[in-house]
Short mmCIF file of N, CA and C in Angstrom, two decimals:
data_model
loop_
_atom_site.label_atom_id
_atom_site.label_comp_id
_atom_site.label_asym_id
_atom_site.label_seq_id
_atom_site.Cartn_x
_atom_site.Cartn_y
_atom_site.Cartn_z
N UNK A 1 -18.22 -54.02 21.33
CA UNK A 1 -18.91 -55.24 20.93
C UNK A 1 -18.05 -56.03 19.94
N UNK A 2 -17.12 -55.49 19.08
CA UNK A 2 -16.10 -55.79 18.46
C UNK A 2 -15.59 -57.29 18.91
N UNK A 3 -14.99 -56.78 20.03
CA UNK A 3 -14.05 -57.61 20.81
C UNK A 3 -15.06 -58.18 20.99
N UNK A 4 -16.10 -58.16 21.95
CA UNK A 4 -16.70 -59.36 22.14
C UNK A 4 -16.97 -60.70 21.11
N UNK A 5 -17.49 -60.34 20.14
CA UNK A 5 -17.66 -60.77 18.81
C UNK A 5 -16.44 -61.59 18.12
N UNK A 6 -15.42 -61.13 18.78
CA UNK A 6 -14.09 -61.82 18.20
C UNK A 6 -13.70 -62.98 19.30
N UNK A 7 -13.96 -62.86 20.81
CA UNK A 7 -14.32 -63.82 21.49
C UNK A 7 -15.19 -64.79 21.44
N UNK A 8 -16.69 -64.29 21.03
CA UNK A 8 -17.19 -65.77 20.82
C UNK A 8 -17.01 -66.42 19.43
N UNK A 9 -16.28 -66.00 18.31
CA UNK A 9 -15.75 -66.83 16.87
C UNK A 9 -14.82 -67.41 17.40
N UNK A 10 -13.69 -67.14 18.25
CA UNK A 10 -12.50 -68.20 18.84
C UNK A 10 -13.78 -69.02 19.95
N UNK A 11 -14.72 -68.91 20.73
CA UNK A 11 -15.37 -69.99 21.77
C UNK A 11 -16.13 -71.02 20.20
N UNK A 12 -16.67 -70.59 19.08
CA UNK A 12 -17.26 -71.78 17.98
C UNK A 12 -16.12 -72.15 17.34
N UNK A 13 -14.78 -71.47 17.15
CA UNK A 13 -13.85 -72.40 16.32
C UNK A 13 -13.11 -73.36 17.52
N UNK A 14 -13.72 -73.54 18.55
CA UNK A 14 -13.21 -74.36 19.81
C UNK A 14 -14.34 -75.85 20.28
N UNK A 15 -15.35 -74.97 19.40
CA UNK A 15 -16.68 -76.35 19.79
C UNK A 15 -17.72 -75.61 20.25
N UNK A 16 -17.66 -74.49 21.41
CA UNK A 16 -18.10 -74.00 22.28
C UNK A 16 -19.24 -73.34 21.63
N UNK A 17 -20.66 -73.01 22.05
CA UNK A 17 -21.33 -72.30 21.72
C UNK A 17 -20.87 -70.67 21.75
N UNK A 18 -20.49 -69.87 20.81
CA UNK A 18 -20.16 -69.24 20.28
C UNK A 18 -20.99 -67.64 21.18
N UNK A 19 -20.44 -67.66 22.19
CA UNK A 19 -20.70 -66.30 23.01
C UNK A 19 -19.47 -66.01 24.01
N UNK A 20 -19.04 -64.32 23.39
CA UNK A 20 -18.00 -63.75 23.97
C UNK A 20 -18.24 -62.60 25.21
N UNK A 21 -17.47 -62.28 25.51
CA UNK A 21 -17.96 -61.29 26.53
C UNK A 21 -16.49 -60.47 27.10
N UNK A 22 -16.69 -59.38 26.81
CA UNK A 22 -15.35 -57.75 27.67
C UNK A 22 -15.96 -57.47 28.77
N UNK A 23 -15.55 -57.31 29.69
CA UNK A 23 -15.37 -55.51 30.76
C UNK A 23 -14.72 -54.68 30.48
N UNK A 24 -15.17 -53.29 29.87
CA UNK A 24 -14.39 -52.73 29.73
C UNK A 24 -14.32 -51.69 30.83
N UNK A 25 -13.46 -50.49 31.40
CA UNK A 25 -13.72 -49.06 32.55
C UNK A 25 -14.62 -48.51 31.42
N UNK A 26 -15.20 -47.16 32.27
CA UNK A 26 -16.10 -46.91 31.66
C UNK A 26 -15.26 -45.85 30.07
N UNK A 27 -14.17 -45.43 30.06
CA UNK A 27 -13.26 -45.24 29.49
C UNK A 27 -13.17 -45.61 28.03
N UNK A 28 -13.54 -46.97 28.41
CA UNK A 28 -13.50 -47.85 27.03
C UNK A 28 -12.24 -48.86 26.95
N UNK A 29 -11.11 -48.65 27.78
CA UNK A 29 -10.35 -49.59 28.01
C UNK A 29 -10.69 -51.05 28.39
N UNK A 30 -10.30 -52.24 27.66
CA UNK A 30 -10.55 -53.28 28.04
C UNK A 30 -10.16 -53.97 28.88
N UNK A 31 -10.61 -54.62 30.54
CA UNK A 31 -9.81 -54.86 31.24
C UNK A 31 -10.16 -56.30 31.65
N UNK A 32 -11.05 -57.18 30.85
CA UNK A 32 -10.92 -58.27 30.86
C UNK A 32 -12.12 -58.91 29.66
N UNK A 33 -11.71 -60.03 29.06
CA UNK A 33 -12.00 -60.58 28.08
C UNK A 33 -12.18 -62.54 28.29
N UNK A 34 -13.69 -62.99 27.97
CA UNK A 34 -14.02 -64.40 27.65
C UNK A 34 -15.01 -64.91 26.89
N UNK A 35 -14.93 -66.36 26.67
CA UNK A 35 -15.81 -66.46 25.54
C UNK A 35 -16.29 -68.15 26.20
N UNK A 36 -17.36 -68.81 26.16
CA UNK A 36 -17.83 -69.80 26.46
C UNK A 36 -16.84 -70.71 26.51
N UNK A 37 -17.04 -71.64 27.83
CA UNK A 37 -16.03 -72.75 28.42
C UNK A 37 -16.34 -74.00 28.71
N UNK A 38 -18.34 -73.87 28.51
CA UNK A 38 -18.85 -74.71 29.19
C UNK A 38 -18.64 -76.37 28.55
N UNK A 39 -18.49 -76.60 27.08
CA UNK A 39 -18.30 -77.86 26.31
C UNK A 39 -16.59 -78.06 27.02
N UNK A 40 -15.74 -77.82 26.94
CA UNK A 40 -14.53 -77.82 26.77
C UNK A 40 -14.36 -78.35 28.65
N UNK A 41 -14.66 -77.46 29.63
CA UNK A 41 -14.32 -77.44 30.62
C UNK A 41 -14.86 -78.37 31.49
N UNK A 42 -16.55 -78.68 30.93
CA UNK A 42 -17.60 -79.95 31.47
C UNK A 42 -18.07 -78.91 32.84
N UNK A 43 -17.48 -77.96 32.87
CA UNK A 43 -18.73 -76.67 33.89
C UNK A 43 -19.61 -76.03 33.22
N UNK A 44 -20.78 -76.59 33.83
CA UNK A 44 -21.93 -75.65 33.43
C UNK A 44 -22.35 -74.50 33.44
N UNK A 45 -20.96 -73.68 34.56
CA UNK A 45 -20.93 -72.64 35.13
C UNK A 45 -19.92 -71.76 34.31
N UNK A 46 -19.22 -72.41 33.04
CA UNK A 46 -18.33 -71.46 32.45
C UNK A 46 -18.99 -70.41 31.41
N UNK A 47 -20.07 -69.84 31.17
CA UNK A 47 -20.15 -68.98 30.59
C UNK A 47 -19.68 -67.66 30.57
N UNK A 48 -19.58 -67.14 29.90
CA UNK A 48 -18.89 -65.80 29.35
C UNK A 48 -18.42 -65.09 30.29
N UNK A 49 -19.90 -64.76 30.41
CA UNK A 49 -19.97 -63.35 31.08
C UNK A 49 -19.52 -63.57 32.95
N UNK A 50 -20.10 -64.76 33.10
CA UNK A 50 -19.16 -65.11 34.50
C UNK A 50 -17.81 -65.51 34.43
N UNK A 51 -16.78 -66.23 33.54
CA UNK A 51 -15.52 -65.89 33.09
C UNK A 51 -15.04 -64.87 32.90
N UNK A 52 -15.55 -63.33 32.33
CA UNK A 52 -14.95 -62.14 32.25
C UNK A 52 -14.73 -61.80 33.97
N UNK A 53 -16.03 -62.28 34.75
CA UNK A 53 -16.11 -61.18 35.93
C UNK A 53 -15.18 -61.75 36.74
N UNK A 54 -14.86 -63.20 36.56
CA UNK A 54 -13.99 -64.00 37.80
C UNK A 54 -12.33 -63.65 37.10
N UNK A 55 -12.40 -63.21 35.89
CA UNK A 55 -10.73 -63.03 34.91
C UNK A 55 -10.35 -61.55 35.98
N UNK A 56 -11.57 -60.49 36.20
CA UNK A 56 -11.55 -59.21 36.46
C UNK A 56 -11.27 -59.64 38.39
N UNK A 57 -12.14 -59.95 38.48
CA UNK A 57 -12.10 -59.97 40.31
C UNK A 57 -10.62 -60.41 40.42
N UNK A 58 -10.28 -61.44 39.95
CA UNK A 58 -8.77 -62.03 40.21
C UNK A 58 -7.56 -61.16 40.40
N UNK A 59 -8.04 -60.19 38.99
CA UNK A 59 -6.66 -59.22 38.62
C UNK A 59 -7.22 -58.06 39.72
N UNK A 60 -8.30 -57.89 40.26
CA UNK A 60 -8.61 -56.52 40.91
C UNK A 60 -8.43 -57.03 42.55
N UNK A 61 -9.20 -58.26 42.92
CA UNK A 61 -9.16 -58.41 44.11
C UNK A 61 -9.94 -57.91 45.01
N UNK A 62 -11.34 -57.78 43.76
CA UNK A 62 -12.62 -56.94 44.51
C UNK A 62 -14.02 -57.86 44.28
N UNK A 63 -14.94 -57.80 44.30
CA UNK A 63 -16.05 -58.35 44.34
C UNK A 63 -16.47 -57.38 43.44
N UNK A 64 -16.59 -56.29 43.60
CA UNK A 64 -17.52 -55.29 42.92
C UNK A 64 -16.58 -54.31 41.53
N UNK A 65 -17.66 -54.33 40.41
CA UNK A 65 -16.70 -53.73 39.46
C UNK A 65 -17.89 -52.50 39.20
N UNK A 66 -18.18 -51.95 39.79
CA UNK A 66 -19.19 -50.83 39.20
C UNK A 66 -18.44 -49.50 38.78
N UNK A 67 -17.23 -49.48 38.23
CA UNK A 67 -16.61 -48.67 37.20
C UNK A 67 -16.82 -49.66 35.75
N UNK A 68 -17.96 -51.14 35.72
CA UNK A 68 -17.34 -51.45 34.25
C UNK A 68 -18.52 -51.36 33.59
N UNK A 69 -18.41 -51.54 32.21
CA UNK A 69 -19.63 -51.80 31.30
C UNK A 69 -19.06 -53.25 31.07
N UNK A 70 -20.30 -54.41 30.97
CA UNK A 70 -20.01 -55.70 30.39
C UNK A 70 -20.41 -55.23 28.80
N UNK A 71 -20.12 -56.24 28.26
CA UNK A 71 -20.49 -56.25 26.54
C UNK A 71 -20.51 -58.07 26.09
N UNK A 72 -21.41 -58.16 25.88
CA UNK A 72 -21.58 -59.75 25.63
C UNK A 72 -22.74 -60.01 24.74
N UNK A 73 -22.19 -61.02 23.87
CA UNK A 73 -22.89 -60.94 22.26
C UNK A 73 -24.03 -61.38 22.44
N UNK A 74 -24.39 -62.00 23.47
CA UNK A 74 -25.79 -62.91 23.32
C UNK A 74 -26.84 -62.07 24.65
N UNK A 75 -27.81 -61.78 25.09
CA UNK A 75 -28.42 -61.46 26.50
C UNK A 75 -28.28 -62.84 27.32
N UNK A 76 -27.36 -62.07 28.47
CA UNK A 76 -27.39 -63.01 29.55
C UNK A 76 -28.62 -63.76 29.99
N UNK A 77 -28.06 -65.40 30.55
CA UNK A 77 -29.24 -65.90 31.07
C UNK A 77 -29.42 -65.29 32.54
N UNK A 78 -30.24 -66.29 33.64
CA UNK A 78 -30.59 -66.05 34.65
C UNK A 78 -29.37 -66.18 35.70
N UNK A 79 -28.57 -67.01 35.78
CA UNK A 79 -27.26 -67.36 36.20
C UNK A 79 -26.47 -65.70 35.86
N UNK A 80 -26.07 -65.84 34.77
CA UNK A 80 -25.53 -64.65 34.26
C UNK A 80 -25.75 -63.62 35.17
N UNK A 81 -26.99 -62.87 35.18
CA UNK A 81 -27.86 -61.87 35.57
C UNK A 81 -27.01 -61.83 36.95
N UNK A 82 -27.75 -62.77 37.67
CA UNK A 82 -27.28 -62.90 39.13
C UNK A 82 -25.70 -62.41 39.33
N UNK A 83 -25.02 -63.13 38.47
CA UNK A 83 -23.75 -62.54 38.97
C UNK A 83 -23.52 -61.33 38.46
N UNK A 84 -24.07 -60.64 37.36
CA UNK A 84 -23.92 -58.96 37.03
C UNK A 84 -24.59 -58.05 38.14
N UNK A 85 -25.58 -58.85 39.60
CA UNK A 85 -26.11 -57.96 40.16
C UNK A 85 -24.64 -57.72 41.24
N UNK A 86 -24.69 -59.53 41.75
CA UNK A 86 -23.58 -59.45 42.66
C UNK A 86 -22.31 -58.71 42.11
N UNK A 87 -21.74 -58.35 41.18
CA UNK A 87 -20.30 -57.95 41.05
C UNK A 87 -20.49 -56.00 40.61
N UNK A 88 -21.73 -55.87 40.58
CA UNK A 88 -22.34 -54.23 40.89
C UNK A 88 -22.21 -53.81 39.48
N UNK A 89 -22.12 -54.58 38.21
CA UNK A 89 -21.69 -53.74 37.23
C UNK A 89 -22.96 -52.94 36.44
N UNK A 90 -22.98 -51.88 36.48
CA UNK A 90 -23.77 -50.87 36.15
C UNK A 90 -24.64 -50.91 35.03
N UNK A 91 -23.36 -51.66 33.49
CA UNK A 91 -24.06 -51.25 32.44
C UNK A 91 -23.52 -52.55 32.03
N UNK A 92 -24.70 -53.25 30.94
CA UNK A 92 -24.92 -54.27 30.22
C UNK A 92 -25.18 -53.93 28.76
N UNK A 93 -24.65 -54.22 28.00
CA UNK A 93 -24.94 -53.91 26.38
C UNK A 93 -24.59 -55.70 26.09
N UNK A 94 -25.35 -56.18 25.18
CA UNK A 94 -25.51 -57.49 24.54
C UNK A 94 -26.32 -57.39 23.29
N UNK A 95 -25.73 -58.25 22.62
CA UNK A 95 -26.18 -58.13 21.14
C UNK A 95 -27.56 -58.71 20.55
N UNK A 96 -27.45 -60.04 20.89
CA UNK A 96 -29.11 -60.53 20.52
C UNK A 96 -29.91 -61.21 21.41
N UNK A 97 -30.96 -61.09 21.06
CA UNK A 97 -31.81 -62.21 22.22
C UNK A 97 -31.61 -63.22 22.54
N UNK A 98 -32.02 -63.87 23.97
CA UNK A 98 -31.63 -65.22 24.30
C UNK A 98 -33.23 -65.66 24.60
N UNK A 99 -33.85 -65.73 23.16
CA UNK A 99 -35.31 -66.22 23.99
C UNK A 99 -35.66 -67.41 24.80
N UNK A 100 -34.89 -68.01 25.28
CA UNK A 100 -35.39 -69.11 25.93
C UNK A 100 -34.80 -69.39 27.62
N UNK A 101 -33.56 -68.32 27.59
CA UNK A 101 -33.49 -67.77 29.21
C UNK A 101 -32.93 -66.70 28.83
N UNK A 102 -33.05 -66.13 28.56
CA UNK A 102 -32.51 -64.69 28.33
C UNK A 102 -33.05 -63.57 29.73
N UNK A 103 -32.28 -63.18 30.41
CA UNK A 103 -32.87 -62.42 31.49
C UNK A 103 -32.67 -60.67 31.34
N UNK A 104 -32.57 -59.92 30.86
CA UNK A 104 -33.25 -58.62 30.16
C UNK A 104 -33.95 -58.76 29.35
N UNK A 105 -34.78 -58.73 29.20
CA UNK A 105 -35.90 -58.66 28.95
C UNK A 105 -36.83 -59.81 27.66
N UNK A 106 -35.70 -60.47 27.07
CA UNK A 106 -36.83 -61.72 26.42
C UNK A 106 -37.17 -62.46 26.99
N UNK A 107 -37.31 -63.31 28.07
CA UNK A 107 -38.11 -64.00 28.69
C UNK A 107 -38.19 -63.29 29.93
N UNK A 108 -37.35 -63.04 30.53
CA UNK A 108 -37.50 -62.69 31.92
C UNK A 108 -36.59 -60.87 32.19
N UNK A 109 -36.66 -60.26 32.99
CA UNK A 109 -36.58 -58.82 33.49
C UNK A 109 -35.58 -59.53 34.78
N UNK A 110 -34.88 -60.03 34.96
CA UNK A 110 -34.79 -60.13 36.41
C UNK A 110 -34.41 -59.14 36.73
N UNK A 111 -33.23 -58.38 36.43
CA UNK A 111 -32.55 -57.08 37.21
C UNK A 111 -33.50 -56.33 37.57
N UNK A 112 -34.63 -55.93 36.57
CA UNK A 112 -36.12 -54.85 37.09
C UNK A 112 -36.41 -55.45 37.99
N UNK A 113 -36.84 -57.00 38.18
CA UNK A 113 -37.78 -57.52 39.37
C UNK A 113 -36.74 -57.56 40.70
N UNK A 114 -35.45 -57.56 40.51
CA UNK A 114 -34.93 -57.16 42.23
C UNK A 114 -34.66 -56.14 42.65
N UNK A 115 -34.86 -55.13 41.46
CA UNK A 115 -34.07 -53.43 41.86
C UNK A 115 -35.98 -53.39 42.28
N UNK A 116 -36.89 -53.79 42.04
CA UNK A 116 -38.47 -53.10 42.57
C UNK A 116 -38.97 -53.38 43.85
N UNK A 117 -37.91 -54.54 44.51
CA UNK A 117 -38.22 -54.96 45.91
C UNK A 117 -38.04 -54.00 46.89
N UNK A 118 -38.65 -53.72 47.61
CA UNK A 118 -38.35 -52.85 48.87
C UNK A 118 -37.30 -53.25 49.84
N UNK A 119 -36.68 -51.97 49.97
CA UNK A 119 -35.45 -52.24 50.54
C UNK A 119 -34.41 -53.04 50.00
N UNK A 120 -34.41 -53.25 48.80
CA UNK A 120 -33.32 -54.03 48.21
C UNK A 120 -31.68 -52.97 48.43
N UNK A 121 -30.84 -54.03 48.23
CA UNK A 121 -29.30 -53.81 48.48
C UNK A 121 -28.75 -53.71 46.74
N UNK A 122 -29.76 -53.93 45.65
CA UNK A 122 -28.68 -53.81 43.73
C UNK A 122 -29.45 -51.95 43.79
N UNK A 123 -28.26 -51.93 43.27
CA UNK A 123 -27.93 -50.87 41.94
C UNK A 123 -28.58 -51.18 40.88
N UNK A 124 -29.70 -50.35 40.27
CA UNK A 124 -29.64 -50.02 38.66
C UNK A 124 -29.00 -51.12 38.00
N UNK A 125 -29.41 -51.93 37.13
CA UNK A 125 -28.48 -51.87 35.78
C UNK A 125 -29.17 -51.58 34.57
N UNK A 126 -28.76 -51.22 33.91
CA UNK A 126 -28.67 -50.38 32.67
C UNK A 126 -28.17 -50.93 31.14
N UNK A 127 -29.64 -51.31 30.79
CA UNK A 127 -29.32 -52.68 29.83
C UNK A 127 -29.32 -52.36 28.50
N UNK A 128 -28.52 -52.59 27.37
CA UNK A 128 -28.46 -52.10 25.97
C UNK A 128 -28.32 -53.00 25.20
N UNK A 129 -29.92 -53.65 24.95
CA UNK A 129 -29.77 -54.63 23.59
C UNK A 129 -29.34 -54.27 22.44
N UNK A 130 -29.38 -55.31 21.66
CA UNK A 130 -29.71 -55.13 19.82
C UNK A 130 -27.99 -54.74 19.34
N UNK A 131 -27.15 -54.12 20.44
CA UNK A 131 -25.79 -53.57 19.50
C UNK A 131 -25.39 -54.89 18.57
N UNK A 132 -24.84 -54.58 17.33
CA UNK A 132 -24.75 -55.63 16.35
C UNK A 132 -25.22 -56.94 16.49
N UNK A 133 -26.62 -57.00 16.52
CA UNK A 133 -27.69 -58.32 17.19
C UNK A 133 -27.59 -59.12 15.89
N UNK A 134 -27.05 -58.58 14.70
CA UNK A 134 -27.49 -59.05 13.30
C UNK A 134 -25.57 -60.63 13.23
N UNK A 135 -24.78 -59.51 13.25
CA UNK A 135 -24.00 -60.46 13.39
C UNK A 135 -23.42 -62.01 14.81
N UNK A 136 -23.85 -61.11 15.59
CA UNK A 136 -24.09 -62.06 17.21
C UNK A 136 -25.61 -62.89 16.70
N UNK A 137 -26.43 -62.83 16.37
CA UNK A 137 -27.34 -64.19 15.84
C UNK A 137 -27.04 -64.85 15.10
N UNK A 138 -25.91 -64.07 13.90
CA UNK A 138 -25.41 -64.84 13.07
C UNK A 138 -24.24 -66.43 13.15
N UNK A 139 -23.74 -65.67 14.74
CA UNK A 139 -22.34 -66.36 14.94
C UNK A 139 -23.38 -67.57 15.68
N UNK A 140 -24.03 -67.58 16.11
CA UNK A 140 -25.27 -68.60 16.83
C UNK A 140 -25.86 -69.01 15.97
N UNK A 141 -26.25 -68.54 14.73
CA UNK A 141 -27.06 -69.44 13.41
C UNK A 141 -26.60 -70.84 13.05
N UNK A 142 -25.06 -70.08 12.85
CA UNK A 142 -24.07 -70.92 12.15
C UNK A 142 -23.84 -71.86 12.54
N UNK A 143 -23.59 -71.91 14.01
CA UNK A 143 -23.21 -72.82 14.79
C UNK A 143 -23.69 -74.20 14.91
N UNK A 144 -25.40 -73.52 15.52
CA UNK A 144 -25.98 -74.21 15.59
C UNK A 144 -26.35 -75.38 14.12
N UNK A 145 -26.73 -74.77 13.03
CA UNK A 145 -26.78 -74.82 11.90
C UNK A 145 -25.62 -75.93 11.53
N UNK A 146 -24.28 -75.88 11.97
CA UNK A 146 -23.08 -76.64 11.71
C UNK A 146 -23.61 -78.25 12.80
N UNK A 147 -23.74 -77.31 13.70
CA UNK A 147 -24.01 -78.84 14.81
C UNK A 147 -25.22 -79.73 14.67
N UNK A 148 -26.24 -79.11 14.14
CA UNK A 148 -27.21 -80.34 13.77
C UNK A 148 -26.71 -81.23 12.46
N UNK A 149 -25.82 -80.76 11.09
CA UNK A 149 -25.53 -81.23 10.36
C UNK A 149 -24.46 -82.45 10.29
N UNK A 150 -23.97 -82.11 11.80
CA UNK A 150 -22.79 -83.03 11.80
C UNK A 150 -23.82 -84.31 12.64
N UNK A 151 -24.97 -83.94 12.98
CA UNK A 151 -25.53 -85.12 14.01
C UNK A 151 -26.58 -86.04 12.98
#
């Protein structure tokens, strides 16, 4: 979570809303690293955690990473989610809540509600809030906190 954490302080000293995101093997080796793109790039689609998985597919040349754990400071939204089902990754650890799309479990469950369908094609994932939730809300306090002051 480290690293992640050090990714999204370089995505707020860039403008960016301030969320980072690793894959690491299950090992603990880090094998790909991003942090929010979406101000900078004008894609709505650059968040984190889908930047780590497209940095990883590139260098692997696979669709599926279910040797990784993601680690990403904020709980993925619904977008997010979707692509942690499609790219098979097993285990999710994120630091603080995203109450307002957050998809483990503060607003919405999605991964529970497609692994309960019958006959579904996902894997499990295996979700670990709260790891350093105190400083990952913090790096989002600030931010935010900075950006209304300048408006």
């Amino acid at each position: 979570m480290g690293e992640a954490l050090h990714e999204a302080a370089i995505a707020g000293e860039r403008g960016e809303v301030p969320i980072g995101a690793v894959l690491a093997s299950q090992n603990g080796n880090i094998v790909a690293r991003a942090s929010n793109n979406v101000a900078t790039s004008g894609n709505p689609l650059a968040h984190a955690e889908i930047r780590v998985i497209e940095h990883f597919a590139s260098k692997l040349h696979s669709t599926r990473h279910e040797q990784c754990i993601l680690c990403v400071t904020v709980e993925p939204c619904i977008m997010c989610a979707g692509a942690i089902l499609l790219a098979r990754i097993p285990i999710v650890i994120w630091g603080t809540e995203e109450p307002v799309t957050g998809a483990f479990g503060s607003k919405l469950s999605l991964c529970s509600s497609i692994l309960n369908e019958p006959n579904g094609i996902y894997r499990p994932v295996r979700s670990i809030g709260g790891i350093r939730r105190d400083e990952a809300k913090l790096l989002m306090q600030n931010f935010f906190r900075k950006r209304r002051a300048e408006n």
